[in-house]
XYZ file of C-alpha atoms in Angstrom:
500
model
C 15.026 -18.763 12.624
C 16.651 -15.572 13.651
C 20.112 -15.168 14.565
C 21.229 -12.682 16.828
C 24.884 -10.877 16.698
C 26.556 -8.652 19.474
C 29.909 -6.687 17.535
C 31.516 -5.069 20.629
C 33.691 -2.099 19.957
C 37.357 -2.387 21.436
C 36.505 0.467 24.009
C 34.920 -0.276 27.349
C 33.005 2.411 28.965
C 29.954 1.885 31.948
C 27.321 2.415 29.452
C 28.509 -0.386 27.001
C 24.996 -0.650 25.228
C 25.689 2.803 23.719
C 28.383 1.641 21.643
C 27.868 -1.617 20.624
C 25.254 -3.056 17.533
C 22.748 -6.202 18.283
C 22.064 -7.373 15.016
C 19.028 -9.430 13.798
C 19.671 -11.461 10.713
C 17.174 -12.376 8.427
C 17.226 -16.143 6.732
C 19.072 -16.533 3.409
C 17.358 -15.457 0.388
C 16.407 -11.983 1.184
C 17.457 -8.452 0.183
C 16.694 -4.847 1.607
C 14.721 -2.850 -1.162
C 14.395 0.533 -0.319
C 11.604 3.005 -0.665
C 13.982 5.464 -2.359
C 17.201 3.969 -2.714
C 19.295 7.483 -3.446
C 18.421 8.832 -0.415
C 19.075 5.877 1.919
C 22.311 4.350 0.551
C 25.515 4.963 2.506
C 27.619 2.540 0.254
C 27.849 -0.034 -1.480
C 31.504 -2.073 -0.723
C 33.119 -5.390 -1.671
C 33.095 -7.986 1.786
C 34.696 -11.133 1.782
C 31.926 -12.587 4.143
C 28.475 -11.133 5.747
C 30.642 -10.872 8.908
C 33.213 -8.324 7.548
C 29.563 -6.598 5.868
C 27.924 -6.340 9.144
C 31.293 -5.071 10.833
C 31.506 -1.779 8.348
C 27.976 -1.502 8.852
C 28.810 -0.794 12.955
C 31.865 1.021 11.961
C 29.587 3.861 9.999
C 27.507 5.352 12.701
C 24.389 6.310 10.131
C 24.223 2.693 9.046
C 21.353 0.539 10.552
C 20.588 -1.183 7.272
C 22.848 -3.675 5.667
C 22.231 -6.405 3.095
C 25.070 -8.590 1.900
C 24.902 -11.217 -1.245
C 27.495 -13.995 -0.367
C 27.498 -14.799 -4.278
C 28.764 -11.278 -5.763
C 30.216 -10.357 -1.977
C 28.285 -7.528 -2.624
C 27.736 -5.002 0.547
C 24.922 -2.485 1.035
C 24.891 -0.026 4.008
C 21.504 1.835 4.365
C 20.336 4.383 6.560
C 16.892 4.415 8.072
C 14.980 1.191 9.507
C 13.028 -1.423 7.502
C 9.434 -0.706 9.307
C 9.356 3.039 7.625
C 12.316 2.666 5.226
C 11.676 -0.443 2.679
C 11.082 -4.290 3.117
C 13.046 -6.854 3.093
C 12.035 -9.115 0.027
C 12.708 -12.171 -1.940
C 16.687 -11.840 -3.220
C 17.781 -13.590 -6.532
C 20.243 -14.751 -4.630
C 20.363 -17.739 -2.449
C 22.893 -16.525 0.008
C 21.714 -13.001 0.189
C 21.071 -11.691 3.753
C 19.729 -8.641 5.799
C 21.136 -7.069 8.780
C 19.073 -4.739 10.915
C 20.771 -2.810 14.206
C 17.948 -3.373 16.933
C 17.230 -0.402 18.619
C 15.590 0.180 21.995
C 14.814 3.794 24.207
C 18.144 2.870 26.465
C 20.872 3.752 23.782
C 18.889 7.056 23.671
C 18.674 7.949 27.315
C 21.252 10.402 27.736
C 19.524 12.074 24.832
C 19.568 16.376 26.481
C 22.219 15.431 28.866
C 25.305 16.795 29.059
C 27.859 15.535 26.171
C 30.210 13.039 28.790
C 27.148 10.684 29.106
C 27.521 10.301 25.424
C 31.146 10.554 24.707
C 31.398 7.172 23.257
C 27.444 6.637 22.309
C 27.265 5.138 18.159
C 23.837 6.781 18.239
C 24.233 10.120 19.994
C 26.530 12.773 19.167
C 27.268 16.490 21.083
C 25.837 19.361 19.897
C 25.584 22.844 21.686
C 27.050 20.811 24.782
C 24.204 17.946 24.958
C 23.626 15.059 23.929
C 21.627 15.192 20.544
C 20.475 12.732 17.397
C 22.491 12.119 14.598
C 21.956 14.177 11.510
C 18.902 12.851 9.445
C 17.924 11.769 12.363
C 15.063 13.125 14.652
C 14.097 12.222 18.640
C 10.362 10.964 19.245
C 10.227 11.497 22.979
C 12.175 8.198 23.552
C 14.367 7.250 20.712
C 15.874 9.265 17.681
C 14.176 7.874 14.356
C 15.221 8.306 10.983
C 13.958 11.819 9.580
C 10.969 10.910 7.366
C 11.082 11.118 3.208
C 7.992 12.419 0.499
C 4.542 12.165 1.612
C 4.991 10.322 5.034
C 3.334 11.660 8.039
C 4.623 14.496 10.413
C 4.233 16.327 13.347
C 6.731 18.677 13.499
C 9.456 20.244 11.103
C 12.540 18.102 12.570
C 10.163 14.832 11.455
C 11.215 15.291 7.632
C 14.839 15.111 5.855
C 15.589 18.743 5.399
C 18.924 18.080 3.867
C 16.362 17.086 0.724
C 14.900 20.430 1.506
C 11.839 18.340 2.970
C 9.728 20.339 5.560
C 6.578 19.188 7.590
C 3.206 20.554 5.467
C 0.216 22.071 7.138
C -1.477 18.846 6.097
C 0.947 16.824 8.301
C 3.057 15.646 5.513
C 6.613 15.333 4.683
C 7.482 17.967 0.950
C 8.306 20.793 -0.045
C 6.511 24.463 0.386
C 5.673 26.375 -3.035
C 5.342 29.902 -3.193
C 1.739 30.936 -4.323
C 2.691 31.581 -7.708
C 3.105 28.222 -8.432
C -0.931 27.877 -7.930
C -1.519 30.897 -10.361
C -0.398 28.268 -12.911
C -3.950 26.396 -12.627
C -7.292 28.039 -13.411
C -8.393 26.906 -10.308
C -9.881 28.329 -6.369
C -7.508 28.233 -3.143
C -9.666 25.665 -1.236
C -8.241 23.144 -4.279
C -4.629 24.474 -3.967
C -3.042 22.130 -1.425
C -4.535 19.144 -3.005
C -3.222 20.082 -6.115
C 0.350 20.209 -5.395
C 0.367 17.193 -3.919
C -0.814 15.712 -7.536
C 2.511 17.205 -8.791
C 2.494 20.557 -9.203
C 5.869 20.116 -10.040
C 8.350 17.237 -10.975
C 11.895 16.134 -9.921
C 14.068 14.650 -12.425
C 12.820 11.254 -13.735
C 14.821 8.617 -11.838
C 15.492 5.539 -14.209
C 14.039 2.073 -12.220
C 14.380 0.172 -15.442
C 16.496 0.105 -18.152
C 19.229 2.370 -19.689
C 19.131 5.908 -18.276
C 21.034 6.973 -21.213
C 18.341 5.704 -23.297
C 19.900 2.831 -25.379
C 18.175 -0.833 -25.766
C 18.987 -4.239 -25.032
C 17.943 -7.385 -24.057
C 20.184 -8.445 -20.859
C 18.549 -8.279 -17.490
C 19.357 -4.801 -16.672
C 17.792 -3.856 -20.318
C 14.426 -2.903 -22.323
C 13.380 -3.137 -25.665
C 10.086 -0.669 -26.098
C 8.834 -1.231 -22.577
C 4.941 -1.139 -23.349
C 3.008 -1.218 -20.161
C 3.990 -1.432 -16.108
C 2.491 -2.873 -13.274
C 2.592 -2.433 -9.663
C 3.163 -5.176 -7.932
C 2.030 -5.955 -3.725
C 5.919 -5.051 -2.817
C 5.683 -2.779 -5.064
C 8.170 -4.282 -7.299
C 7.932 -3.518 -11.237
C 6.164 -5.412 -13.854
C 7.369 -4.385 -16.980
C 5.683 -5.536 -20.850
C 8.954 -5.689 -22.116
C 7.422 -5.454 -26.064
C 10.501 -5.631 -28.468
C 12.026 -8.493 -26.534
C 8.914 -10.193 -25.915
C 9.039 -10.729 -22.307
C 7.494 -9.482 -19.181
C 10.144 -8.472 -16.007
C 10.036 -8.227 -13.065
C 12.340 -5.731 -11.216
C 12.516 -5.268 -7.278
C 12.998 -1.990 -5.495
C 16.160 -1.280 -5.649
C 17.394 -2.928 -8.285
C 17.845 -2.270 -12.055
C 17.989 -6.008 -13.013
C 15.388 -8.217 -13.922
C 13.967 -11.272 -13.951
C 12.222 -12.816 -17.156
C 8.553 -13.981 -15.785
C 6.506 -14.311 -19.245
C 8.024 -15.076 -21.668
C 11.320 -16.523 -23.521
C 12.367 -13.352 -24.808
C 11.960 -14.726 -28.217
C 8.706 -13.756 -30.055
C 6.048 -17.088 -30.843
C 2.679 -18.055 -30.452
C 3.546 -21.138 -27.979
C 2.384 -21.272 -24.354
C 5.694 -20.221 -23.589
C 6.263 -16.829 -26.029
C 4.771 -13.714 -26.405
C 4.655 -11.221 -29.060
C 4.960 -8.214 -28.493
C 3.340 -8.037 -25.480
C 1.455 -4.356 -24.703
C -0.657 -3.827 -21.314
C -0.588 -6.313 -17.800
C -2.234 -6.591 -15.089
C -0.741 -8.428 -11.730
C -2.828 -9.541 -9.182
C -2.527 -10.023 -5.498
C -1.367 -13.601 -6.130
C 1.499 -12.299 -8.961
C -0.356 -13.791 -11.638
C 0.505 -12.236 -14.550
C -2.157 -11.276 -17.143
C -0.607 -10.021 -20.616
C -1.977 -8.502 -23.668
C -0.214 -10.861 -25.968
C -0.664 -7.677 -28.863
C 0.610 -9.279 -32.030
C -0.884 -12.813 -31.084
C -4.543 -11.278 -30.379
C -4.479 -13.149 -27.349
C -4.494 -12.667 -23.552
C -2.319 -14.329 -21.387
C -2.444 -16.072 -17.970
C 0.641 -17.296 -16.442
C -0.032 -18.453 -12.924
C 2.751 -17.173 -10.649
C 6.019 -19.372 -11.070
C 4.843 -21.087 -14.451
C 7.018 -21.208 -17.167
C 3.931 -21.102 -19.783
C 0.953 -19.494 -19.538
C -2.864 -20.199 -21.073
C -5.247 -18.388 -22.494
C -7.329 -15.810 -19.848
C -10.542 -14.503 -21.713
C -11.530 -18.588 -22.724
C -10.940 -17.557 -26.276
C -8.056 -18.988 -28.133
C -7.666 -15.881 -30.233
C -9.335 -12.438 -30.332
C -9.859 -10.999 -33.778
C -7.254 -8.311 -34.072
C -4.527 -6.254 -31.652
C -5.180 -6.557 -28.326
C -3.576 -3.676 -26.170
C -5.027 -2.204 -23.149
C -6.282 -4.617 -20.291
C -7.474 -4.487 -17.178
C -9.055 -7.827 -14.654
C -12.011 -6.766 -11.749
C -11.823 -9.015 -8.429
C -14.113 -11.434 -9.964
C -11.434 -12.337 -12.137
C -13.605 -10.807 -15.179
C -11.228 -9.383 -17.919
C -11.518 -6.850 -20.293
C -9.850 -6.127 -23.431
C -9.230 -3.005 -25.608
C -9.758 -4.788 -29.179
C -8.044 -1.870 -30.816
C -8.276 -3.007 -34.556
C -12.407 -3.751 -33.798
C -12.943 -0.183 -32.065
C -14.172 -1.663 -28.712
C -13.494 -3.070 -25.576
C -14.814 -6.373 -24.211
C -15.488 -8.150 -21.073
C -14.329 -11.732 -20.527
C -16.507 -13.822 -17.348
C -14.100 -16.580 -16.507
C -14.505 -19.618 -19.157
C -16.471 -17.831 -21.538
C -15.226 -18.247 -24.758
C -17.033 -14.793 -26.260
C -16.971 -11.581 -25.110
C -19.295 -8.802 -24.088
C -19.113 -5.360 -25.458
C -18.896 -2.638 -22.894
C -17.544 0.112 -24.668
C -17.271 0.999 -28.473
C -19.598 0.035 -31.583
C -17.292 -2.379 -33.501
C -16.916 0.289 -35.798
C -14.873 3.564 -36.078
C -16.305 6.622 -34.966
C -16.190 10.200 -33.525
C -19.771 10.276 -30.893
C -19.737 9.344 -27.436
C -20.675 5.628 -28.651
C -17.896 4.923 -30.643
C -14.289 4.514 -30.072
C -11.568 4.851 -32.707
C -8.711 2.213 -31.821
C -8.788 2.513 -27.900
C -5.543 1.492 -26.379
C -5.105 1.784 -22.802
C -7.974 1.010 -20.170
C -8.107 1.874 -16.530
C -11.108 0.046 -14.038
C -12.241 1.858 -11.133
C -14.375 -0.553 -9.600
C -15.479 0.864 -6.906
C -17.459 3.613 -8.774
C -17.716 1.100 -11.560
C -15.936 3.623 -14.254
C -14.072 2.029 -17.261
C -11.815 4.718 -18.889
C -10.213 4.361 -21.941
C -7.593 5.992 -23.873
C -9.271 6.761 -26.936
C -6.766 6.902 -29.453
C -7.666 7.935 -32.867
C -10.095 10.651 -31.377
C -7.204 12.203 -29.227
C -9.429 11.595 -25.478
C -10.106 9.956 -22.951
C -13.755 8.171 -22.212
C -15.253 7.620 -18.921
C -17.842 4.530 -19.458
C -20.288 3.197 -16.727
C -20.156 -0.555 -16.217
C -23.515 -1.697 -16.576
C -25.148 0.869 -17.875
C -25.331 2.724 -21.123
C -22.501 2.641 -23.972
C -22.300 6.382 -24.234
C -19.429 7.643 -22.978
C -17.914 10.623 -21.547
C -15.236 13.099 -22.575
C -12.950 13.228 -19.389
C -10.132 14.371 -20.465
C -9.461 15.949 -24.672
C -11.653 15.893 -27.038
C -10.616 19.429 -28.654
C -9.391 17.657 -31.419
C -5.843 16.976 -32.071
C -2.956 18.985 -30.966
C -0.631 20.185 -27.939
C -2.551 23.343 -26.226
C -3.606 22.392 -22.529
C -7.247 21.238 -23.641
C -5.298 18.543 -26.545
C -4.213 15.450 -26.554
C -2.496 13.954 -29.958
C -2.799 10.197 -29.885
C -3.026 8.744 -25.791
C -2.168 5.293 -25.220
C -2.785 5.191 -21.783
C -4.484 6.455 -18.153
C -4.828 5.978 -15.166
C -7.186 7.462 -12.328
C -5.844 8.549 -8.656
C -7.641 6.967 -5.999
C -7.716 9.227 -3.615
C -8.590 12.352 -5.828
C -10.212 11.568 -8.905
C -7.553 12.873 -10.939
C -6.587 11.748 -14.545
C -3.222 10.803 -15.688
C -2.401 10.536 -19.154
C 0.516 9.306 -21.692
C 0.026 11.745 -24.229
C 2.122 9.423 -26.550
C 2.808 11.730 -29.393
C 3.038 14.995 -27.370
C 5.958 13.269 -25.414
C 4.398 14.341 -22.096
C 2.324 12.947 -19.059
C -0.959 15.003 -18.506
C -3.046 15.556 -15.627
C -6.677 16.484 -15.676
C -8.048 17.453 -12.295
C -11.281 16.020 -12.031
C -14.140 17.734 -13.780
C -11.491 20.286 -15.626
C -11.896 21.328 -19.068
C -7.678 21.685 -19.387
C -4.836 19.250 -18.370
C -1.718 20.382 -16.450
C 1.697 18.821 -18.598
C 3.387 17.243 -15.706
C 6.746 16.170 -17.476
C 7.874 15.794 -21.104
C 9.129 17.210 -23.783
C 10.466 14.823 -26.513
C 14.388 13.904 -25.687
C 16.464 11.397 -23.366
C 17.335 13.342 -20.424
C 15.909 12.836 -17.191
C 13.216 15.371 -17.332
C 12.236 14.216 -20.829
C 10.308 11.682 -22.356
C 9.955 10.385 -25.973
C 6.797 8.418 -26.917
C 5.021 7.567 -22.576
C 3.470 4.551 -23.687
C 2.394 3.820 -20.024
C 1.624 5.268 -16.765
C 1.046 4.215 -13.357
C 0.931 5.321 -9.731
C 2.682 3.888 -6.924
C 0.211 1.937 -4.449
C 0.638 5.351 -1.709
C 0.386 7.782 -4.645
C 3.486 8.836 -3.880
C 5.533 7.658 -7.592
C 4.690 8.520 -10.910
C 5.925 5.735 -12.931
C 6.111 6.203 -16.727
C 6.991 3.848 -19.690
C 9.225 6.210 -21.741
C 9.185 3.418 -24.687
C 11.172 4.920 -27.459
C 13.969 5.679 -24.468
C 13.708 1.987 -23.380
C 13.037 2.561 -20.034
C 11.067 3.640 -17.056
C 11.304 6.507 -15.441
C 10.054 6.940 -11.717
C 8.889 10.879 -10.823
C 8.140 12.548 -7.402
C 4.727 13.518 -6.637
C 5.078 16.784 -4.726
């Protein structure tokens, strides 16, 4: 049920609708998470009731976002609108609401008029004698919208936030322009060039989205312990493999606390414990699939359990198990790192087939020396797998032969732009074929274009500061490509890049 609010300022002009706020209210329980929650926070204030909340939200005229917790009398103000700007999503708290100013083309039509048909307009201001939007705002012909951020469509340069120094691409899209040195820098022709910046040419500063930025541990809800692996969850939440405190979290946009959903945070082999655990997978459904490492298990905890059971049918698997990845048939396979292979699980079977790796150590394109991380590409049916003992990364074909292929080091050990020195983990963009690695030991995140013989370092050298990594045990992409997310384990956090 929706409630609807009318806050009327304590002027009275003709045009009343220009100054006053129609709020819709969104049931208890929810929160506003943010796609980028730096650039879209206006505040965040102390209320004594969602009333007062909603009442500074109307008194800031860049605020159409507010979300107030009735618990911690917590206040958010947010620019932007929750269609472009975020979702609304499940809140810890039970009296945790959302406010969202309703907007409509008739507090915008004196938009190009002269400035007294907007003297007292909230969402117009005078500029150059006319009526104009508000900053970091743009007009669409009927309304002004909020100015886009990184990667979202455009059509014209006042679409994207230029305060962020964000301008409107020749491939429609909301960054920031390079000059052509910055393509020198890869070995590669111009007709590649604009699809390789937007694979991050360059990085920002690594935001921390989990964790301590400062890089110490812990084992509260707004700390990390050797975070091992992340997932991406459907709201694109964060599921993190929370190793040293054996645990899995769950942390919403937005937010740098989180909530324990594997795990006790105390290390055992009961249905309830975990130890150590490595990679996840989540699936549509949040059920949570977990490399239990030190166990030699795999883990399925059906979303809201409070104990999980075993996924691959067998009660234990000889060895670590590390890297993991599940197909839509529910069929799961498993980096057996101490056996030098990876296996396949069909649902029930209580044995695994080998789809990758001889059982035994080796250097050929048939053997694997301790693979940790695995990626599945199932629509070209590709497994790839972070070879580490033989410093690469192999591409293997799902149903077909056991050899491998070198897609990324291979030149033996070390840190020139054709090395890798020990990867624990990959993953493949969608939309371009492109390889992402943890470089573990390097401290850096790799990218190999595909079919390239050298990788591009992306971010990472070893320290604690935001641009720096120290043993990337994990990466992932957001679901639009947009985030590069990055388990900087030795930091105990995770650090969130740009892709421009």
């Amino acid at each position: 049920m929706l409630i609807w609010f009318i806050l009327a300022a304590i002027h009275t002009q003709l045009r009343a609708d220009e100054y006053q706020s129609l709020f819709n209210i969104s049931d208890l329980g929810q929160q506003f998470s943010p796609v980028n929650q730096q650039a879209l926070l206006l505040s965040n204030i102390s209320a004594d009731s969602s009333s007062t909340c909603r009442q500074a939200c109307h008194a800031n005229i860049y605020c159409w976002i507010y979300d107030y917790d009735g618990l911690t009398k917590q206040c958010r103000l947010f620019e932007g609108d929750v269609s472009t700007m975020g979702i609304i999503s499940a809140s810890s708290s039970p009296l945790s609401t959302v406010g969202q100013i309703q907007l409509n083309k008739e507090l915008f039509a004196s938009s190009g008029l002269s400035c007294s048909f907007c003297a007292k307009s909230r969402y117009l201001t005078c500029v150059n004698s006319t009526c104009q939007c508000l900053a970091r705002t743009y007009f669409d012909g009927s309304m002004c919208r909020s100015q886009k951020l990184l990667s979202t469509q455009c059509t014209s340069e006042t679409d994207c936030r230029n305060d962020l120094n964000l301008t409107c691409l020749s491939r429609k899209q909301c960054g920031r322009e390079y000059s052509e040195e910055h393509s020198t820098q890869f070995n590669c022709t111009m007709s590649f060039f604009f699809s390789l910046y937007v694979l991050a040419i360059s990085l920002q500063s690594g935001i921390t989205v989990a964790g301590s930025s400062n890089g110490s541990s812990g084992s509260t809800s707004n700390a990390l312990l050797s975070p091992f692996g992340i997932a991406i969850g459907r709201d694109d939440s964060l599921w993190i493999s929370d190793a040293g405190n054996s645990r899995v979290m769950r942390v919403s946009v937005g937010s740098l606390n989180g909530t324990i959903v594997a795990g006790t945070g105390t290390s055992g082999i009961a249905s309830t414990q975990l130890n150590f655990p490595s990679h996840l997978f989540v699936d549509n459904a949040s059920n949570i699939y977990v490399s239990d490492t030190l166990n030699g298990r795999v883990m399925l905890w059906l979303n809201g359990s409070s104990s999980g059971f075993s996924a691959t049918g067998a009660t234990r698997i000889a060895g670590r198990t590390i890297g993991l990845a599940v197909d839509s048939q529910k069929n799961v396979y498993v980096a057996e790192t101490d056996n030098h292979r990876v296996t396949k699980w069909t649902p029930n079977a209580t044995t695994g087939i080998v789809v990758a790796g001889a059982s035994t150590v080796g250097t050929d394109n048939q053997h694997l020396a301790y693979p940790f991380g695995l990626f599945l590409d199932e629509l070209h049916s590709y497994l790839y797998v972070a070879d580490y003992g033989n410093n690469r990364i192999q591409r293997f074909t799902l149903g077909g032969s056991l050899n491998g292929t070198t897609v990324a080091g291979g030149s033996g050990q070390g840190s020139n732009d054709s090395q890798l020195y020990f990867p624990q983990a990959v993953c493949v963009s969608k939309n371009t074929g492109a390889i992402y690695v943890a470089d573990t030991y390097n401290n850096r995140v790799v990218r190999w274009s595909s079919g390239a013989t050298k990788g591009v370092t992306l971010v990472g050298v070893p320290g604690t500061s935001a641009t720096l990594l120290s043993g990337p045990g994990h990466v992932a992409l957001s679901r639009n490509e947009t985030f590069l997310y990055v388990a900087d384990v030795n930091n105990n956090r995770i650090q969130r890049f740009e892709l421009i």
